[in-house]
Amino acid sequence: MTLELFAHPFSSYCQKALIALYENDIPFTYRMMEDPRVAEEFASLWPIRKFPLLRDDGRVILETTIIIEHLHVRYPGPVRLIPDDPDLAVEARMLDRFFDNYVMTPQGKFVADALRPPESRDPYGVEEARRMLDTSYAWLDQRMQGRTWAVGDSFTLADCAAAPSLFYADWTHRIPDRYQHLTAYRARLLQRPSFARAVEEARRFRHYFPLGAPDRD
């Protein structure tokens, strides 16, 4: 087996893929994007230059959700990130899209705007992102009442997406204290060994966060 992940440990989407690899102890070669030679090779494989990228014995797999789907099919393990029950599988995929589109994406808007020159910033777009996160937090707090994980009784693809989404979103636009079910879920995700490992691997890069990385996590 020749499995390579082109990734950076501080990237939320890379952490999502790493969680899946770590959950089932899948061996792989970490192609670190801090290395200019790795970055050059990566660009030759994928001109869009959005990471992570998985290369499996020469086959290139793009997009984090599809990487996890590929691992589920090709490298199955004891942790079934796509549930065997077809209805739960649909729900896990649905929540995966929710976290990517309605938590990760608006959170990224804040970060991207902070990296722009002051004269090119988009306060209206940032305010839209803030409202989206507020709406997502309220919906998620209701959903997580009485739940341990996002879907069913087991850790799934949805939780792989939730962990980095909520981790960075709370840094960016703090989850209100009144959302106790959501804050407890975020805390459980941080205690999950696979995500705790990803967070620790990224700790030395926290100075990259343009909004200021808090010390509380």
mmCIF file of C-alpha atoms in Angstrom:
data_model
loop_
_atom_site.group_PDB
_atom_site.id
_atom_site.type_symbol
_atom_site.label_atom_id
_atom_site.label_comp_id
_atom_site.label_asym_id
_atom_site.label_seq_id
_atom_site.Cartn_x
_atom_site.Cartn_y
_atom_site.Cartn_z
ATOM 1 C CA MET A 1 0.000 0.000 0.000
ATOM 2 C CA THR A 2 1.241 3.455 -0.933
ATOM 3 C CA LEU A 3 -1.063 5.999 0.669
ATOM 4 C CA GLU A 4 0.009 9.645 0.765
ATOM 5 C CA LEU A 5 -1.824 12.642 2.212
ATOM 6 C CA PHE A 6 -0.786 16.074 0.990
ATOM 7 C CA ALA A 7 -1.864 18.239 3.907
ATOM 8 C CA HIS A 8 -1.073 20.930 6.437
ATOM 9 C CA PRO A 9 -1.818 20.232 10.111
ATOM 10 C CA PHE A 10 -3.359 23.661 10.774
ATOM 11 C CA SER A 11 -5.921 23.349 7.949
ATOM 12 C CA SER A 12 -9.432 22.514 9.121
ATOM 13 C CA TYR A 13 -10.153 20.356 6.079
ATOM 14 C CA CYS A 14 -6.869 18.509 6.499
ATOM 15 C CA GLN A 15 -7.746 17.825 10.129
ATOM 16 C CA LYS A 16 -11.047 16.376 8.956
ATOM 17 C CA ALA A 17 -9.210 13.862 6.763
ATOM 18 C CA LEU A 18 -6.610 13.148 9.456
ATOM 19 C CA ILE A 19 -9.359 12.265 11.940
ATOM 20 C CA ALA A 20 -10.594 9.565 9.552
ATOM 21 C CA LEU A 21 -7.098 8.159 9.100
ATOM 22 C CA TYR A 22 -6.379 8.188 12.828
ATOM 23 C CA GLU A 23 -9.743 6.671 13.810
ATOM 24 C CA ASN A 24 -8.851 3.411 12.063
ATOM 25 C CA ASP A 25 -5.053 3.593 12.411
ATOM 26 C CA ILE A 26 -4.594 3.631 8.638
ATOM 27 C CA PRO A 27 -0.892 3.909 7.792
ATOM 28 C CA PHE A 28 0.006 6.701 5.391
ATOM 29 C CA THR A 29 2.816 9.023 4.384
ATOM 30 C CA TYR A 30 2.251 12.602 5.506
ATOM 31 C CA ARG A 31 3.285 14.917 2.669
ATOM 32 C CA MET A 32 3.743 18.129 4.611
ATOM 33 C CA MET A 33 2.719 21.249 2.709
ATOM 34 C CA GLU A 34 5.257 23.363 4.625
ATOM 35 C CA ASP A 35 7.930 21.711 2.454
ATOM 36 C CA PRO A 36 8.309 23.736 -0.789
ATOM 37 C CA ARG A 37 9.144 20.593 -2.756
ATOM 38 C CA VAL A 38 5.954 18.917 -1.561
ATOM 39 C CA ALA A 39 3.965 22.048 -2.397
ATOM 40 C CA GLU A 40 5.419 22.049 -5.907
ATOM 41 C CA GLU A 41 4.531 18.395 -6.444
ATOM 42 C CA PHE A 42 1.060 19.015 -5.067
ATOM 43 C CA ALA A 43 0.507 21.886 -7.530
ATOM 44 C CA SER A 44 1.455 19.587 -10.400
ATOM 45 C CA LEU A 45 -1.211 17.108 -9.260
ATOM 46 C CA TRP A 46 -3.992 19.602 -8.587
ATOM 47 C CA PRO A 47 -3.844 23.071 -10.166
ATOM 48 C CA ILE A 48 -6.726 24.322 -7.991
ATOM 49 C CA ARG A 49 -4.274 23.895 -5.071
ATOM 50 C CA LYS A 50 -6.892 23.188 -2.422
ATOM 51 C CA PHE A 51 -5.705 20.636 0.121
ATOM 52 C CA PRO A 52 -5.868 17.961 1.375
ATOM 53 C CA LEU A 53 -5.250 15.568 -1.471
ATOM 54 C CA LEU A 54 -4.937 11.805 -1.120
ATOM 55 C CA ARG A 55 -2.814 9.745 -3.488
ATOM 56 C CA ASP A 56 -3.504 6.035 -3.316
ATOM 57 C CA ASP A 57 -1.036 3.989 -5.347
ATOM 58 C CA GLY A 58 -0.942 6.733 -7.954
ATOM 59 C CA ARG A 59 -4.675 7.477 -7.958
ATOM 60 C CA VAL A 60 -5.503 11.038 -6.910
ATOM 61 C CA ILE A 61 -8.526 11.581 -4.635
ATOM 62 C CA LEU A 62 -9.782 15.150 -4.197
ATOM 63 C CA GLU A 63 -12.035 16.807 -1.590
ATOM 64 C CA THR A 64 -12.094 15.798 2.058
ATOM 65 C CA THR A 65 -15.499 14.130 2.170
ATOM 66 C CA ILE A 66 -14.599 12.008 -0.859
ATOM 67 C CA ILE A 67 -11.258 11.122 0.730
ATOM 68 C CA ILE A 68 -13.134 9.783 3.759
ATOM 69 C CA GLU A 69 -15.573 7.908 1.515
ATOM 70 C CA HIS A 70 -12.575 6.390 -0.312
ATOM 71 C CA LEU A 71 -10.958 5.294 2.952
ATOM 72 C CA HIS A 72 -14.257 3.757 4.053
ATOM 73 C CA VAL A 73 -14.417 1.642 0.882
ATOM 74 C CA ARG A 74 -10.734 0.792 0.400
ATOM 75 C CA TYR A 75 -9.450 0.664 3.987
ATOM 76 C CA PRO A 76 -12.373 -0.364 6.212
ATOM 77 C CA GLY A 77 -11.728 -0.571 9.925
ATOM 78 C CA PRO A 78 -13.594 -1.031 13.183
ATOM 79 C CA VAL A 79 -14.844 2.588 13.188
ATOM 80 C CA ARG A 80 -17.530 2.779 10.507
ATOM 81 C CA LEU A 81 -17.508 6.471 9.623
ATOM 82 C CA ILE A 82 -20.237 5.837 7.040
ATOM 83 C CA PRO A 83 -22.919 3.914 8.958
ATOM 84 C CA ASP A 84 -24.012 0.550 7.591
ATOM 85 C CA ASP A 85 -27.648 1.513 8.109
ATOM 86 C CA PRO A 86 -28.598 3.313 4.858
ATOM 87 C CA ASP A 87 -30.832 5.865 6.566
ATOM 88 C CA LEU A 88 -28.100 6.774 9.053
ATOM 89 C CA ALA A 89 -25.602 6.922 6.197
ATOM 90 C CA VAL A 90 -27.753 9.518 4.432
ATOM 91 C CA GLU A 91 -28.054 11.466 7.684
ATOM 92 C CA ALA A 92 -24.289 11.364 8.254
ATOM 93 C CA ARG A 93 -23.673 12.681 4.738
ATOM 94 C CA MET A 94 -26.312 15.374 5.250
ATOM 95 C CA LEU A 95 -24.716 16.577 8.496
ATOM 96 C CA ASP A 96 -21.295 16.448 6.865
ATOM 97 C CA ARG A 97 -22.538 18.924 4.269
ATOM 98 C CA PHE A 98 -24.121 21.043 6.995
ATOM 99 C CA PHE A 99 -20.859 21.427 8.896
ATOM 100 C CA ASP A 100 -18.840 22.148 5.755
ATOM 101 C CA ASN A 101 -21.306 24.610 4.226
ATOM 102 C CA TYR A 102 -22.861 26.340 7.227
ATOM 103 C CA VAL A 103 -20.078 26.300 9.843
ATOM 104 C CA MET A 104 -16.736 25.837 8.071
ATOM 105 C CA THR A 105 -17.551 28.117 5.126
ATOM 106 C CA PRO A 106 -18.780 31.153 7.106
ATOM 107 C CA GLN A 107 -15.936 30.705 9.581
ATOM 108 C CA GLY A 108 -13.533 30.764 6.648
ATOM 109 C CA LYS A 109 -15.071 34.033 5.464
ATOM 110 C CA PHE A 110 -13.860 35.748 8.638
ATOM 111 C CA VAL A 111 -10.358 34.364 8.197
ATOM 112 C CA ALA A 112 -10.100 35.164 4.489
ATOM 113 C CA ASP A 113 -11.315 38.709 5.112
ATOM 114 C CA ALA A 114 -8.754 39.245 7.873
ATOM 115 C CA LEU A 115 -5.996 38.201 5.463
ATOM 116 C CA ARG A 116 -7.028 40.773 2.839
ATOM 117 C CA PRO A 117 -5.554 44.259 2.595
ATOM 118 C CA PRO A 118 -7.731 46.680 4.600
ATOM 119 C CA GLU A 119 -8.970 48.437 1.475
ATOM 120 C CA SER A 120 -10.237 45.132 0.020
ATOM 121 C CA ARG A 121 -12.177 43.853 3.005
ATOM 122 C CA ASP A 122 -15.842 42.921 2.856
ATOM 123 C CA PRO A 123 -17.677 43.933 6.067
ATOM 124 C CA TYR A 124 -21.055 43.074 4.564
ATOM 125 C CA GLY A 125 -19.883 39.554 3.697
ATOM 126 C CA VAL A 126 -18.420 39.089 7.178
ATOM 127 C CA GLU A 127 -21.709 40.193 8.748
ATOM 128 C CA GLU A 128 -23.556 37.676 6.563
ATOM 129 C CA ALA A 129 -21.144 34.986 7.783
ATOM 130 C CA ARG A 130 -21.753 36.029 11.378
ATOM 131 C CA ARG A 131 -25.501 35.671 10.941
ATOM 132 C CA MET A 132 -25.027 32.263 9.337
ATOM 133 C CA LEU A 133 -22.949 31.040 12.274
ATOM 134 C CA ASP A 134 -25.515 32.367 14.743
ATOM 135 C CA THR A 135 -28.251 30.460 12.921
ATOM 136 C CA SER A 136 -26.131 27.304 12.702
ATOM 137 C CA TYR A 137 -25.231 27.435 16.399
ATOM 138 C CA ALA A 138 -28.885 27.713 17.412
ATOM 139 C CA TRP A 139 -29.930 24.814 15.174
ATOM 140 C CA LEU A 140 -27.049 22.615 16.314
ATOM 141 C CA ASP A 141 -27.702 23.273 19.985
ATOM 142 C CA GLN A 142 -31.246 21.976 19.572
ATOM 143 C CA ARG A 143 -30.080 18.994 17.541
ATOM 144 C CA MET A 144 -27.406 17.953 20.045
ATOM 145 C CA GLN A 145 -29.811 17.843 22.982
ATOM 146 C CA GLY A 146 -29.694 14.276 24.274
ATOM 147 C CA ARG A 147 -27.069 13.217 21.712
ATOM 148 C CA THR A 148 -23.438 12.209 22.131
ATOM 149 C CA TRP A 149 -22.502 12.319 18.450
ATOM 150 C CA ALA A 150 -24.083 14.041 15.470
ATOM 151 C CA VAL A 151 -25.746 10.953 13.972
ATOM 152 C CA GLY A 152 -26.898 7.817 15.749
ATOM 153 C CA ASP A 153 -24.863 6.442 18.640
ATOM 154 C CA SER A 154 -21.479 6.262 16.914
ATOM 155 C CA PHE A 155 -18.753 8.611 15.714
ATOM 156 C CA THR A 156 -19.213 9.179 11.961
ATOM 157 C CA LEU A 157 -18.244 11.256 8.955
ATOM 158 C CA ALA A 158 -20.451 14.023 10.373
ATOM 159 C CA ASP A 159 -18.295 14.242 13.501
ATOM 160 C CA CYS A 160 -15.133 14.322 11.393
ATOM 161 C CA ALA A 161 -16.566 17.457 9.772
ATOM 162 C CA ALA A 162 -17.901 18.892 13.028
ATOM 163 C CA ALA A 163 -14.664 18.739 14.987
ATOM 164 C CA PRO A 164 -12.499 21.224 13.057
ATOM 165 C CA SER A 165 -15.552 23.280 12.030
ATOM 166 C CA LEU A 166 -16.614 23.980 15.594
ATOM 167 C CA PHE A 167 -13.037 24.198 16.856
ATOM 168 C CA TYR A 168 -12.147 27.121 14.608
ATOM 169 C CA ALA A 169 -15.636 28.659 14.486
ATOM 170 C CA ASP A 170 -15.602 29.092 18.254
ATOM 171 C CA TRP A 171 -12.256 30.888 17.964
ATOM 172 C CA THR A 172 -13.681 33.125 15.264
ATOM 173 C CA HIS A 173 -17.201 33.860 16.538
ATOM 174 C CA ARG A 174 -17.582 32.484 20.052
ATOM 175 C CA ILE A 175 -20.391 29.989 20.645
ATOM 176 C CA PRO A 176 -22.692 31.657 23.217
ATOM 177 C CA ASP A 177 -22.626 30.117 26.688
ATOM 178 C CA ARG A 178 -26.382 29.555 26.529
ATOM 179 C CA TYR A 179 -25.840 26.830 23.913
ATOM 180 C CA GLN A 180 -24.794 24.253 26.467
ATOM 181 C CA HIS A 181 -25.563 21.203 24.305
ATOM 182 C CA LEU A 182 -23.373 22.525 21.501
ATOM 183 C CA THR A 183 -20.494 23.573 23.750
ATOM 184 C CA ALA A 184 -20.564 20.150 25.427
ATOM 185 C CA TYR A 185 -20.442 18.486 22.008
ATOM 186 C CA ARG A 186 -17.449 20.605 21.001
ATOM 187 C CA ALA A 187 -15.718 19.583 24.241
ATOM 188 C CA ARG A 188 -16.387 15.892 23.532
ATOM 189 C CA LEU A 189 -14.908 16.272 20.059
ATOM 190 C CA LEU A 190 -11.755 17.795 21.535
ATOM 191 C CA GLN A 191 -11.465 14.784 23.850
ATOM 192 C CA ARG A 192 -11.758 12.280 20.998
ATOM 193 C CA PRO A 193 -8.217 10.842 20.621
ATOM 194 C CA SER A 194 -8.131 11.211 16.835
ATOM 195 C CA PHE A 195 -9.033 14.902 16.943
ATOM 196 C CA ALA A 196 -6.943 15.601 20.040
ATOM 197 C CA ARG A 197 -3.965 14.264 18.081
ATOM 198 C CA ALA A 198 -4.733 16.511 15.103
ATOM 199 C CA VAL A 199 -5.098 19.553 17.357
ATOM 200 C CA GLU A 200 -1.805 18.831 19.087
ATOM 201 C CA GLU A 201 0.026 18.370 15.783
ATOM 202 C CA ALA A 202 -1.223 21.801 14.691
ATOM 203 C CA ARG A 203 -0.428 23.632 17.924
ATOM 204 C CA ARG A 204 2.927 25.016 16.757
ATOM 205 C CA PHE A 205 1.238 26.731 13.805
ATOM 206 C CA ARG A 206 -1.298 28.745 15.826
ATOM 207 C CA HIS A 207 0.501 31.970 15.018
ATOM 208 C CA TYR A 208 -0.870 31.547 11.473
ATOM 209 C CA PHE A 209 -4.414 32.289 12.668
ATOM 210 C CA PRO A 210 -4.999 35.921 11.654
ATOM 211 C CA LEU A 211 -7.673 36.611 14.278
ATOM 212 C CA GLY A 212 -5.524 35.529 17.213
ATOM 213 C CA ALA A 213 -5.579 31.967 18.541
ATOM 214 C CA PRO A 214 -6.907 31.663 22.107
ATOM 215 C CA ASP A 215 -5.058 29.626 24.739
ATOM 216 C CA ARG A 216 -8.174 27.880 26.041
ATOM 217 C CA ASP A 217 -8.059 24.850 23.691
#
